[in-house]
Coordinates of C-alpha atoms and ligand atoms in Angstrom, one line a residue:
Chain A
X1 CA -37.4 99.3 -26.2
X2 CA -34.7 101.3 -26.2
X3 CA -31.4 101.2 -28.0
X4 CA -28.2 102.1 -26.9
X5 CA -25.7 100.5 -29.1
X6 CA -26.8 100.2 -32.6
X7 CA -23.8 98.3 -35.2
X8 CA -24.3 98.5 -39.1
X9 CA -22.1 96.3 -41.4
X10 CA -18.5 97.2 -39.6
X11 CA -15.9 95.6 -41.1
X12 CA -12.1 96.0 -40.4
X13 CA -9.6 94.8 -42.6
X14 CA -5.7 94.1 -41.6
X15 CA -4.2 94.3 -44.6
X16 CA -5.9 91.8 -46.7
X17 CA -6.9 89.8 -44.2
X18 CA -10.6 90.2 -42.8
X19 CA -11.3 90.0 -39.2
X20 CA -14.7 91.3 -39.0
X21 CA -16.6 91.0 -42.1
X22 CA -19.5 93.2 -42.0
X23 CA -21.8 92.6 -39.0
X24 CA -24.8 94.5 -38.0
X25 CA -26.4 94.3 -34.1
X26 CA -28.0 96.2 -31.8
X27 CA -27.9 96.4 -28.3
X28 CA -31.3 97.6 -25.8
X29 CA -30.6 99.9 -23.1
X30 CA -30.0 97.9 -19.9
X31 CA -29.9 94.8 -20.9
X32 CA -26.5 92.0 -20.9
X33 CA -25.4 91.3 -24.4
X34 CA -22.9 88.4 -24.7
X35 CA -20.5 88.2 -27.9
X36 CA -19.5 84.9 -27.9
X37 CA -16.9 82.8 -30.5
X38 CA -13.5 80.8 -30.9
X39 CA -10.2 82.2 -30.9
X40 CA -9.8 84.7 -33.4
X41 CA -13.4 85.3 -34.5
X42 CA -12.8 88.9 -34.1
X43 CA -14.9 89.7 -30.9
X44 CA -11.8 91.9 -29.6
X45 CA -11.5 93.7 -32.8
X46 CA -14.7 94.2 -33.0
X47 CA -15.3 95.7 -29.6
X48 CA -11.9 97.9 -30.3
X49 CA -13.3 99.7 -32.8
X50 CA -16.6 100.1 -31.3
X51 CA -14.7 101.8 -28.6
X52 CA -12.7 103.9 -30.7
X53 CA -9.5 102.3 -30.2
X54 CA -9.3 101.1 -34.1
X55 CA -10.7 102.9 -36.4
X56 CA -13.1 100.8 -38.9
X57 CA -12.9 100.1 -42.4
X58 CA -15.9 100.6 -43.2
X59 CA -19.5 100.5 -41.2
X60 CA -21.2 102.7 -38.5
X61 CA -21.5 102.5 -34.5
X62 CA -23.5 104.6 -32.5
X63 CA -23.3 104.8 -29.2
X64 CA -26.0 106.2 -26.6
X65 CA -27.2 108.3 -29.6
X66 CA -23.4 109.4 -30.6
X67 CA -21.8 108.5 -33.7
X68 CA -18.5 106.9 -32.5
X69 CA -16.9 107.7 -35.3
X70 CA -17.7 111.4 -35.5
X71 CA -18.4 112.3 -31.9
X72 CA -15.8 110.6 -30.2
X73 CA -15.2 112.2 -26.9
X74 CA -18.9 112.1 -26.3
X75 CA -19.3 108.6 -27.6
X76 CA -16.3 107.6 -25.0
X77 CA -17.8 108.9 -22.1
X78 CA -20.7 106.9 -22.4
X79 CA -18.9 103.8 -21.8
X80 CA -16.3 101.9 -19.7
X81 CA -14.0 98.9 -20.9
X82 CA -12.2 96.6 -19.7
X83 CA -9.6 95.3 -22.3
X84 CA -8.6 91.4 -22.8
X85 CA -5.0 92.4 -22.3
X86 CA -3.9 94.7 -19.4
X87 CA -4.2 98.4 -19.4
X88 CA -2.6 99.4 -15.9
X89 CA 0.0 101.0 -15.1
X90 CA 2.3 99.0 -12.8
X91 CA 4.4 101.8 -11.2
X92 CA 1.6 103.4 -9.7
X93 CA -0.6 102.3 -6.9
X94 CA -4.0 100.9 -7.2
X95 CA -5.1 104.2 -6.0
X96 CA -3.4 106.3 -8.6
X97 CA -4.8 104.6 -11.3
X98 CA -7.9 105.3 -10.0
X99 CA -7.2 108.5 -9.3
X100 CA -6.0 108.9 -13.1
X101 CA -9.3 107.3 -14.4
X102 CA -11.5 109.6 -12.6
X103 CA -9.6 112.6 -13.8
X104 CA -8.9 111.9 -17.5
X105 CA -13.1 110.9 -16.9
X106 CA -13.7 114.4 -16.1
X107 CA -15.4 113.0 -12.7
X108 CA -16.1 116.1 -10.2
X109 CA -13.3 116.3 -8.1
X110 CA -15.8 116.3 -4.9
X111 CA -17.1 112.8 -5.9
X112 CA -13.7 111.5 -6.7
X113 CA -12.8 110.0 -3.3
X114 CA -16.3 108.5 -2.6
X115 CA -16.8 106.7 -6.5
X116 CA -13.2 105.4 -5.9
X117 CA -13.6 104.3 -2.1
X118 CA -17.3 102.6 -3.7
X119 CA -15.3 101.1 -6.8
X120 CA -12.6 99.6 -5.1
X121 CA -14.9 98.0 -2.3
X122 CA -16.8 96.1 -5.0
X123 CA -13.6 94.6 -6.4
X124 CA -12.8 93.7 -2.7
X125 CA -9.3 96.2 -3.3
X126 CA -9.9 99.2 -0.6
X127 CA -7.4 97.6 1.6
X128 CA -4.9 97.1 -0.8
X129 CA -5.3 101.0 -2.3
X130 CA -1.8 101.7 -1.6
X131 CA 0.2 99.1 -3.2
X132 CA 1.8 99.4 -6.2
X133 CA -0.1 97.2 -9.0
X134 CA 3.4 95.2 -9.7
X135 CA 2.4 93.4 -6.5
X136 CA -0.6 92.7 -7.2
X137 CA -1.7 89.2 -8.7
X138 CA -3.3 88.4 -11.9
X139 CA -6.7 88.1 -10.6
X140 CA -6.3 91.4 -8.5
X141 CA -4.8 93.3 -11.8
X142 CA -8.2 92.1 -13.3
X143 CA -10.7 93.2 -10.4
X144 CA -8.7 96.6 -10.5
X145 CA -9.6 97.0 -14.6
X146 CA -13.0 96.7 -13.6
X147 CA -13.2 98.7 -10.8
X148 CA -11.6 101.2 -12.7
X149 CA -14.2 100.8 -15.6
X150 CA -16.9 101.7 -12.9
X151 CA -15.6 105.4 -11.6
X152 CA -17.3 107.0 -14.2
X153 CA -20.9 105.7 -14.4
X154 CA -20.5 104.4 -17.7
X155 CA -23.8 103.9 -19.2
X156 CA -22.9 101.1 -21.2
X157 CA -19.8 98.3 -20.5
X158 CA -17.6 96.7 -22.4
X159 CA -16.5 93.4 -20.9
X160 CA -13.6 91.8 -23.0
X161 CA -12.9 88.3 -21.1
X162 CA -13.5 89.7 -17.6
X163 CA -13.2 86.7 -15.7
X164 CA -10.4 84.8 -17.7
X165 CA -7.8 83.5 -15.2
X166 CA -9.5 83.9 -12.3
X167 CA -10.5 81.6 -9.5
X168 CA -14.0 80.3 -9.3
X169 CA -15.0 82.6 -6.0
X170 CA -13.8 85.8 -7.8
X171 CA -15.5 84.9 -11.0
X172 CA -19.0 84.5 -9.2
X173 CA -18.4 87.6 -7.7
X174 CA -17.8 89.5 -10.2
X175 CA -20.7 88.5 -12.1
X176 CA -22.8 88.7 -9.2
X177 CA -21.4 92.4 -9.3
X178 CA -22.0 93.1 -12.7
X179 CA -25.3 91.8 -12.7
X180 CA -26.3 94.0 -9.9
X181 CA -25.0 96.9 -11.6
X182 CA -26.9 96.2 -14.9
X183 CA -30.1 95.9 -12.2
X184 CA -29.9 98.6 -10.1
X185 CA -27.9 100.8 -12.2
X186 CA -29.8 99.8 -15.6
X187 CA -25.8 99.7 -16.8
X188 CA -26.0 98.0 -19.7
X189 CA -23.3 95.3 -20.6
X190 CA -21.5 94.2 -23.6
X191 CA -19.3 91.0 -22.6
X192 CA -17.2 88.4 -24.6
X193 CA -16.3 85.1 -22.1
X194 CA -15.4 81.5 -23.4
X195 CA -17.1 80.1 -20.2
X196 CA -20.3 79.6 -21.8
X197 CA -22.0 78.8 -18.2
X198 CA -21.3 82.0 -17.0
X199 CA -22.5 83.5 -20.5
X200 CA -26.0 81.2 -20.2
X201 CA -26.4 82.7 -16.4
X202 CA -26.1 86.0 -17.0
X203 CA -27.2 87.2 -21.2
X204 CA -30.6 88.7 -22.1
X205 CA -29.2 88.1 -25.4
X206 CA -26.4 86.3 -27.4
X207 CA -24.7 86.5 -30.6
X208 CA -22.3 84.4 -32.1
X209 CA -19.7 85.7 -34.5
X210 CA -17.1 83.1 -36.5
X211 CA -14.7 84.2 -38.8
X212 CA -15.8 87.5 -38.6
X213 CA -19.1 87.5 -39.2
X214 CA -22.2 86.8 -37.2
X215 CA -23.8 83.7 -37.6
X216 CA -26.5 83.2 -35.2
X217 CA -28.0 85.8 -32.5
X218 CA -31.0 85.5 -30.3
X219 CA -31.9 84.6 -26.5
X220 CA -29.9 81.9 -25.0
X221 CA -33.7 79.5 -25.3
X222 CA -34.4 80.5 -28.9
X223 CA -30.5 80.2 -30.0
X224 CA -31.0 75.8 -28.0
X225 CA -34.1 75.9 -29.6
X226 CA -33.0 76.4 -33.2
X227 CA -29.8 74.4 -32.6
X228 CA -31.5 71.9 -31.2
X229 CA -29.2 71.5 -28.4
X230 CA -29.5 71.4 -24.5
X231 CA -26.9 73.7 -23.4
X232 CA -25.4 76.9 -24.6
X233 CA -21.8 74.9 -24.8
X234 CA -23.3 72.5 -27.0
X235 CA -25.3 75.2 -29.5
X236 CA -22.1 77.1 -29.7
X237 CA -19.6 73.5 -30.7
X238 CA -22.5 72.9 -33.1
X239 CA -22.5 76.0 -34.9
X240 CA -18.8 76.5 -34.8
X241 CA -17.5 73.4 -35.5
X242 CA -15.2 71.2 -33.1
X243 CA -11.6 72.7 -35.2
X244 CA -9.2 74.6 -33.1
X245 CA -9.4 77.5 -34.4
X246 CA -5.8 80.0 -35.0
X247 CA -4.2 76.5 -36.1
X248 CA -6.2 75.3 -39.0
X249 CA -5.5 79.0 -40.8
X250 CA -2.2 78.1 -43.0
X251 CA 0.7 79.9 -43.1
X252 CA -0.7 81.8 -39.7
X253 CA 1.9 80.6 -37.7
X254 CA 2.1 84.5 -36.0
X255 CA -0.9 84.4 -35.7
X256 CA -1.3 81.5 -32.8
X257 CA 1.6 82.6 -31.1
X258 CA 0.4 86.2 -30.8
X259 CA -3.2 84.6 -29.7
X260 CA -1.4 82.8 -27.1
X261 CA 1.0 85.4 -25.5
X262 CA -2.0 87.3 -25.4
X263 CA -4.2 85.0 -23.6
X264 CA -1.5 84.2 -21.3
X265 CA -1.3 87.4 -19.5
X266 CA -3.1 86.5 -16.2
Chain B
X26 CA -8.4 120.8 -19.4
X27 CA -5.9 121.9 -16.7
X28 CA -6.8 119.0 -14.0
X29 CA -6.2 116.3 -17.3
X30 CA -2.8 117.9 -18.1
X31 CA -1.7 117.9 -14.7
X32 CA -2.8 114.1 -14.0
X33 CA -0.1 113.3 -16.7
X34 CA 2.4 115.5 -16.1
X35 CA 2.1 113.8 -12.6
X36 CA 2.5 110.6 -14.0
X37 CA 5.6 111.2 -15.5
X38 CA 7.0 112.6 -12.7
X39 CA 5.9 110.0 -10.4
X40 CA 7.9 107.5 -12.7
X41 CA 10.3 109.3 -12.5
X42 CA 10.8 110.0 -9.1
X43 CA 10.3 106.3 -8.4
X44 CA 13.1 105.0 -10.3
X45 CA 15.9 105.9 -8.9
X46 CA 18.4 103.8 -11.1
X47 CA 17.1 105.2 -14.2
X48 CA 17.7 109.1 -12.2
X49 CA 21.0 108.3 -11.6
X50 CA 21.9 105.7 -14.1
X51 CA 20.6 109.3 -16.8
X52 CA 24.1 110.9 -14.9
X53 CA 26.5 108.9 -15.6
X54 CA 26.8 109.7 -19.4
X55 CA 27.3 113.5 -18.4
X56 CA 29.6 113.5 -15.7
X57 CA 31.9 111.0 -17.7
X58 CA 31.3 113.3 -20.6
X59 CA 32.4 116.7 -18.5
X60 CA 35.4 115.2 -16.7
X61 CA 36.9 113.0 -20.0
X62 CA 36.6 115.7 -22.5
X63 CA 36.6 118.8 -19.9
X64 CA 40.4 117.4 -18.5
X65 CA 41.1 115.4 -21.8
X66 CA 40.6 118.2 -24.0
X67 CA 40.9 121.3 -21.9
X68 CA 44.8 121.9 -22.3
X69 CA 44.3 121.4 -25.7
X70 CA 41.5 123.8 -26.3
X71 CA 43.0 126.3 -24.1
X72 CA 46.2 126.2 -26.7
X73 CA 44.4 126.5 -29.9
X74 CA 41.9 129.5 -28.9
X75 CA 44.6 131.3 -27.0
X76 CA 44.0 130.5 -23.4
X77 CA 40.6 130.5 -23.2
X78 CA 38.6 127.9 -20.8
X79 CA 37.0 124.6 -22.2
X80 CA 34.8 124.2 -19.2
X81 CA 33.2 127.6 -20.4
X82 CA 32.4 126.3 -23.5
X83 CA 31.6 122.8 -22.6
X84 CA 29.6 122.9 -19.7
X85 CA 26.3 124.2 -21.6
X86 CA 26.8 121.6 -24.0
X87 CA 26.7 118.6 -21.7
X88 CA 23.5 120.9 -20.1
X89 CA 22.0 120.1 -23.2
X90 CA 23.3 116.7 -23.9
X91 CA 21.6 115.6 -20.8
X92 CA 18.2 117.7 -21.7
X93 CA 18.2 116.5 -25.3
X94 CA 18.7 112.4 -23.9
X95 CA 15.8 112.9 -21.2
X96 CA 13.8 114.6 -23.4
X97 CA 13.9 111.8 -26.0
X98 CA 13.1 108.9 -23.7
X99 CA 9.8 110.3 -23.4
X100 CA 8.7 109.2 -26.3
X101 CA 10.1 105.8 -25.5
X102 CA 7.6 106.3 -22.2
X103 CA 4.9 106.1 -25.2
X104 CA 5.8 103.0 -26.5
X105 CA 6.4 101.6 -23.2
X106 CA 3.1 102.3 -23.1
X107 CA 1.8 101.1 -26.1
X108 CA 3.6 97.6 -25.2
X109 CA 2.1 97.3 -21.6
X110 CA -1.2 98.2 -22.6
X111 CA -1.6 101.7 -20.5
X112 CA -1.9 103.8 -24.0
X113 CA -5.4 102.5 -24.7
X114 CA -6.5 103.9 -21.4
X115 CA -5.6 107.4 -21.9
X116 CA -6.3 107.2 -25.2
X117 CA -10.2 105.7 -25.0
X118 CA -11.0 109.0 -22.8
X119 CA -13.3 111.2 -23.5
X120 CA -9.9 113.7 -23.7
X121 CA -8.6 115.6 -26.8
X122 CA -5.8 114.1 -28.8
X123 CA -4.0 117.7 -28.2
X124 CA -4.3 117.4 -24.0
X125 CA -2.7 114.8 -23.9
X126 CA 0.3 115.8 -26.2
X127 CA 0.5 118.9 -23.8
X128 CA 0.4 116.9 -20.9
X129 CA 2.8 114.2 -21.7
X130 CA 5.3 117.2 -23.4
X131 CA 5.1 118.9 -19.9
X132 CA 5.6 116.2 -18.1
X133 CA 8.7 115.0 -20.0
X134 CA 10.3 118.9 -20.2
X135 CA 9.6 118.5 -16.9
X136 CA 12.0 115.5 -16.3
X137 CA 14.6 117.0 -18.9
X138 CA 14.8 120.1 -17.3
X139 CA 15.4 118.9 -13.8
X140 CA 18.5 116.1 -15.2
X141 CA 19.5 119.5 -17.1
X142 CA 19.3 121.9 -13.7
X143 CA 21.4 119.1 -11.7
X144 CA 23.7 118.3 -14.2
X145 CA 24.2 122.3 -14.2
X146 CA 24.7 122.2 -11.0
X147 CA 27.7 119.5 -11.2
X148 CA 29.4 122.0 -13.4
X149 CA 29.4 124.5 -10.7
X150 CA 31.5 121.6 -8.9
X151 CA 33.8 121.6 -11.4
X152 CA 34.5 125.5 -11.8
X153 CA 32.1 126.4 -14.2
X154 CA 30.6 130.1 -13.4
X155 CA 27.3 131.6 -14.6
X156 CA 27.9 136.0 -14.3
X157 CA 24.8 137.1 -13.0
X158 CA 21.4 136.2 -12.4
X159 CA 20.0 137.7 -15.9
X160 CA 22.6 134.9 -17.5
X161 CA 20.7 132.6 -15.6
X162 CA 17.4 133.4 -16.3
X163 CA 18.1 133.6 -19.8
X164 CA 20.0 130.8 -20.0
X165 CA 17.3 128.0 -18.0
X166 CA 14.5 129.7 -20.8
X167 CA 16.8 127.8 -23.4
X168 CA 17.2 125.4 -21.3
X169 CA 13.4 124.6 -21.0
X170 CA 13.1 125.5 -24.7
X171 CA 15.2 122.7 -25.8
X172 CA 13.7 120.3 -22.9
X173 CA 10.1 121.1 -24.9
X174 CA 11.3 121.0 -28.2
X175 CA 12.6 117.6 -28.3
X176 CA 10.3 115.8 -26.0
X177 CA 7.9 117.0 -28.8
X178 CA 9.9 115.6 -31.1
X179 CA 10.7 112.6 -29.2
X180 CA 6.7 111.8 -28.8
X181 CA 6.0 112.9 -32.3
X182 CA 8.3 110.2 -33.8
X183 CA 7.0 107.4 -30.9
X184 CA 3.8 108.0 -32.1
X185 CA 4.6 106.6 -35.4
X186 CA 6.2 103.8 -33.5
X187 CA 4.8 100.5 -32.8
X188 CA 8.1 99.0 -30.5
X189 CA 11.8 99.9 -29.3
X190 CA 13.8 98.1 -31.8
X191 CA 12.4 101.2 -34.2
X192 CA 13.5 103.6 -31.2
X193 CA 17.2 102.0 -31.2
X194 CA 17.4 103.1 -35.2
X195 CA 16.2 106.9 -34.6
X196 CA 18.4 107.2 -31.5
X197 CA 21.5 105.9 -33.4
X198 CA 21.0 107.8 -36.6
X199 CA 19.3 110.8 -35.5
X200 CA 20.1 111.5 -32.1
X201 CA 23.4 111.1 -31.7
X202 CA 24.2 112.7 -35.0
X203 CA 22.2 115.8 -33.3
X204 CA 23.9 115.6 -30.4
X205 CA 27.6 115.5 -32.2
X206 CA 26.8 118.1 -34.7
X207 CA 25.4 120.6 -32.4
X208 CA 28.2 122.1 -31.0
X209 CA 27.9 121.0 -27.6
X210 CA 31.1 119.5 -27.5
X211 CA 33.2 121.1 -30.3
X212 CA 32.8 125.0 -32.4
X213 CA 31.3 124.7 -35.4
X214 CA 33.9 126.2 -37.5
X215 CA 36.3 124.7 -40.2
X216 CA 33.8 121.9 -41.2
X217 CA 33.6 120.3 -44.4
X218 CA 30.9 121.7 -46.7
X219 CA 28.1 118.6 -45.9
X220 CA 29.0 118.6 -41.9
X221 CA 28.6 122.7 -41.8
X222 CA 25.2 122.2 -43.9
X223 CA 23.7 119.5 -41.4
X224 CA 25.3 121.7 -38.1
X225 CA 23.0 124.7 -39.4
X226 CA 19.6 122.6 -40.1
X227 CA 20.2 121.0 -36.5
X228 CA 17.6 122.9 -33.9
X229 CA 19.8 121.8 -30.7
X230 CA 23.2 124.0 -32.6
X231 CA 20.8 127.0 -31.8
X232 CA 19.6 125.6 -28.3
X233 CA 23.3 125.5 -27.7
X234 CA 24.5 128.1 -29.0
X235 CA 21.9 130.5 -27.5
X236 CA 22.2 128.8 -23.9
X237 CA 25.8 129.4 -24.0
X238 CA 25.7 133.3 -24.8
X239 CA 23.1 133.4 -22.2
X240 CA 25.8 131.5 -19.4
X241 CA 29.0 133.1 -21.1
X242 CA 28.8 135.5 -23.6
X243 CA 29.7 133.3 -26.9
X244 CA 27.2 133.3 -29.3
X245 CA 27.8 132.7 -32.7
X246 CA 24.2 133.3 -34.1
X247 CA 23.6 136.3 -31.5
X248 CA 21.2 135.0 -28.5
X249 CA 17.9 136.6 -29.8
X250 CA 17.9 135.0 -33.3
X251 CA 18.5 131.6 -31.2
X252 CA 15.3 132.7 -28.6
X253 CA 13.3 132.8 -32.3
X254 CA 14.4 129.9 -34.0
X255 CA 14.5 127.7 -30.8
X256 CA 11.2 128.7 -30.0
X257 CA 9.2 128.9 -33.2
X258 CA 10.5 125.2 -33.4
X259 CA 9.2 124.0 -30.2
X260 CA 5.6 126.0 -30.9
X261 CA 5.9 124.0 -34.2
X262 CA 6.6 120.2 -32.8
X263 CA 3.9 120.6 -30.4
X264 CA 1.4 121.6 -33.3
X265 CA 3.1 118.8 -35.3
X266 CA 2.9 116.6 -32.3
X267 CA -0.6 117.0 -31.8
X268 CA -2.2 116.2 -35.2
X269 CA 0.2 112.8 -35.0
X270 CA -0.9 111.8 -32.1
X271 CA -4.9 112.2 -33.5
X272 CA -3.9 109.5 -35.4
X273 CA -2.3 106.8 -32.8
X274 CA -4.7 103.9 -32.7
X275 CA -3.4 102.3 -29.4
Ligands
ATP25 N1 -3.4 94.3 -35.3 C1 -3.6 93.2 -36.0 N2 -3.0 93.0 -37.2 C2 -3.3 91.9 -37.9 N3 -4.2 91.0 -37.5 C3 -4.9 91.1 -36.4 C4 -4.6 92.3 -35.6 N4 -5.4 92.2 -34.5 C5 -6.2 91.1 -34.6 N5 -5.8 90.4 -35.8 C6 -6.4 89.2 -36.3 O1 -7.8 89.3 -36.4 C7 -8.5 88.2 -36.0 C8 -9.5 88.5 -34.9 O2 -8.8 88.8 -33.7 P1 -9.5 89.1 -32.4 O3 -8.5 89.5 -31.4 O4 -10.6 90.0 -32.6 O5 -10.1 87.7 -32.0 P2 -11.0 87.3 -30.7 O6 -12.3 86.9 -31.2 O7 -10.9 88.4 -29.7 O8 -10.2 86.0 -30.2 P3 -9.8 85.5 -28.7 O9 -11.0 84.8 -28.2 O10 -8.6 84.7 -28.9 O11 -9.5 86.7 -27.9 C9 -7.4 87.2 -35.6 O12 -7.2 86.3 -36.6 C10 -6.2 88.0 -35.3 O13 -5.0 87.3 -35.6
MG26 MG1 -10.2 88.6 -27.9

């Protein structure tokens, strides 16, 4: 057993506020990993810094055997992400920011065409290469992100939400996508959803975080068995409480409302 | 290294290209500037320096006016970025901090020097006369010196930026102020003691003085010492640039 994503006590503060509180995990090689929690538990913090976009407080990540802390650039092209809020550019075409990806992603120029052409057939975009992504709708925007994620042969990805606001025959695709990617590829995959259906199909293994810290991890059948529960919805209500969560944090008024304009992107 | 520079310099030039309000909306400031002041002060500038031509002396300074705007809003490209989300892409590449400074610098001097080249050309329209072809080389190396120089500076302070109101503040009490006491629009002479102090530590006063002894011949600081300082300075902002920019979490 291999490991290709190994976590030890990160932590990030904002201020004096704590959104991850020192969690420790580790990821094998080719296998799906779901992060799962409520609003706010810090599973988008958590995989910002693990993909060098914030830097940590405190705690250490490595990455396909690179610290991603002290090796950045080698720890970032070992994986692909796909952020919960957008990350295109909108003046350029689908094809541009393709074309961007593979280049700032050092892909050989020889390759370029054919990954992109390959990419953008998964997502079900090659037709629509040409258009600018400002026509595009929400649930295109999203199949772009991941298509773009793919053009580099990431060995591990970083799912943030990937099927939020998407219809029902575009989310089954897409996981039917991914999951053949992590088969024939051996990609491995590191997602967040709050479907937990699509969480239950798909995960090799789970881990729950809440308020920042993890509080239960395992295989979906030993995380029902422990909870005593049927379903993976159910385990996950029991061990997180029924409270909406952003609301019930006083004074965190902000707080909701930045949750929400965020979530309310596609 | 190369390929990664030119994808962004690309970039911004695609934007650029594609918007064409923004292309000509960017003129309208300097062709209202060179006709109101060129005809509204002309007579009177000809008068007090004993018949020589305003549009001599102000045609390199709107030049640079329109370099020095265009080159800013670069760094408001950055935070444009940051806001719609397309920073974290570049920035979670396997790229070096000090690429993509270069790149996005390029890409903006780029921009600034072509609204510099065709507001230079308008001047031609309205009489102004560059004397031979070494004037004009010399004079478009300042110009591209200043187009550098403060797109570095531009994406050095966005990077410290997290949204436009912050922008608004810098362009109001830094900008302009640069703009107005660089002699682009006036000579530097006869100032009060605090004015004359902040005309000397202002980069663009030697990006326009030097471009206008290149173009005419008046140069207060002597063209070479503005080549120096105008170019040590843009060597500088990149470096200074660079190490800010290591530091942008997106
Ligand atoms: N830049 C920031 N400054 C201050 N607080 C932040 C910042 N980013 C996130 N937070 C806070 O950290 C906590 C965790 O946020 P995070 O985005 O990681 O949640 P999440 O688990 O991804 O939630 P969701 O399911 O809603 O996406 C939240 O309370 C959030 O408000
Ligand atoms: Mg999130």
């Amino acid at each position: 057993m291999q490991i290709i994503l190994s976590v030890q006590s990160l932590t990030k503060k904002f201020e004096d506020f704590t959104a991850v509180n020192g969690i420790s995990f580790d990821v094998e090689t080719g296998s799906i990993f779901a992060f799962l929690g409520p609003n706010g538990a810090g599973k988008s913090t958590t995989i910002k810094m693990l993909t060098t976009v914030l830097k940590p407080t405190s705690g250490e990540i490595m990455i396909n055997g690179f610290n991603a802390l002290k090796e950045q650039d080698k720890a970032r092209a070992s994986f692909g992400i796909v952020f919960q809020d957008r990350s295109l550019d909108e003046e350029l075409t689908a094809y541009e920011n393709m074309e961007y990806h593979a280049v700032i992603y050092k892909v050989p120029r020889k390759e370029r065409e054919d990954r992109i052409r390959q990419a953008l057939e998964i997502v079900g975009l090659w037709e629509r290469r040409g258009d600018y992504v400002e026509k595009y709708s929400g649930g295109m925007k999203r199949r772009l992100e991941i298509a773009r994620a793919l053009v580099h042969y990431p060995k591990i990805l970083f799912l943030d939400e990937p099927t939020v606001g998407l219809d029902p025959q575009t989310r089954n695709s897409i996981w039917s996508h991914i999951k053949r990617l992590n088969e024939e590829k051996g990609m491995t995959i590191f997602l967040t959803t709050h479907y937990m259906e699509e969480a239950e199909a798909v995960a090799d293994q789970i881990a729950i975080i809440d308020h920042g810290r993890i509080i239960e991890s395992g295989t979906v059948e030993e995380i029902k068995k422990r909870t005593e529960t049927e379903s993976l919805e159910e385990a996950f209500l029991k061990l997180t409480g029924r409270d909406i969560r952003d609301d019930n944090v006083p004074g965190n008024k902000m707080r909701t409302i930045r949750g929400m304009r965020r979530r309310g992107r596609y | 290294m190369i390929e990664v520079i030119y994808i962004l310099w690309l970039r911004q030039l695609k934007h650029y290209w594609r918007s064409k309000a923004r292309l000509l909306g960017s003129l309208g400031q300097p062709v209202l500037f060179l006709v109101a002041f060129g005809f509204g002060f002309g007579p009177m500038y000809a008068k007090a320096s004993g018949g020589e031509n305003y549009m001599d002396f102000l045609a390199p300074g709107i030049v640079s006016m329109s370099i020095l705007f265009t080159a800013i809003f670069s760094g408001l490209e950055v935070i444009w970025d940051r806001q719609f989300g397309f920073l974290k892409e570049t920035f979670v590449a396997p790229i070096s901090r000090a690429e993509i400074m270069l790149g996005k610098t390029l890409g903006g001097a780029s921009i600034a020097m072509v609204q510099g080249l065709i507001v230079f050309c308008l001047t031609y329209v309205l009489g102004f006369r560059v004397p031979g072809l070494r004037s004009l080389g010399l004079g478009l190396i300042f110009m591209f010196l200043i187009a550098i120089f403060f797109t570095g500076f531009g994406l050095a302070i966005a990077s410290k930026m997290k949204d436009m109101h912050g922008f608004q503040l810098i362009m109001n009490f830094l900008i302009m102020p640069i703009f107005f006491l660089s002699g682009a629009l006036f000579p530097l002479e006869n100032l009060p003691p605090a004015i004359y102090f902040l005309s000397r530590v202002n980069p663009l006063t030697y990006g326009v003085d030097g471009m206008r002894g290149a173009f005419t011949g008046i140069s207060v600081f002597g063209i070479y010492n503005d080549l120096a300082i105008v170019g040590s300075l843009s060597a500088l902002i990149c470096m200074v640039g660079a190490v800010l920019f290591s530091k942008i979490e997106a």
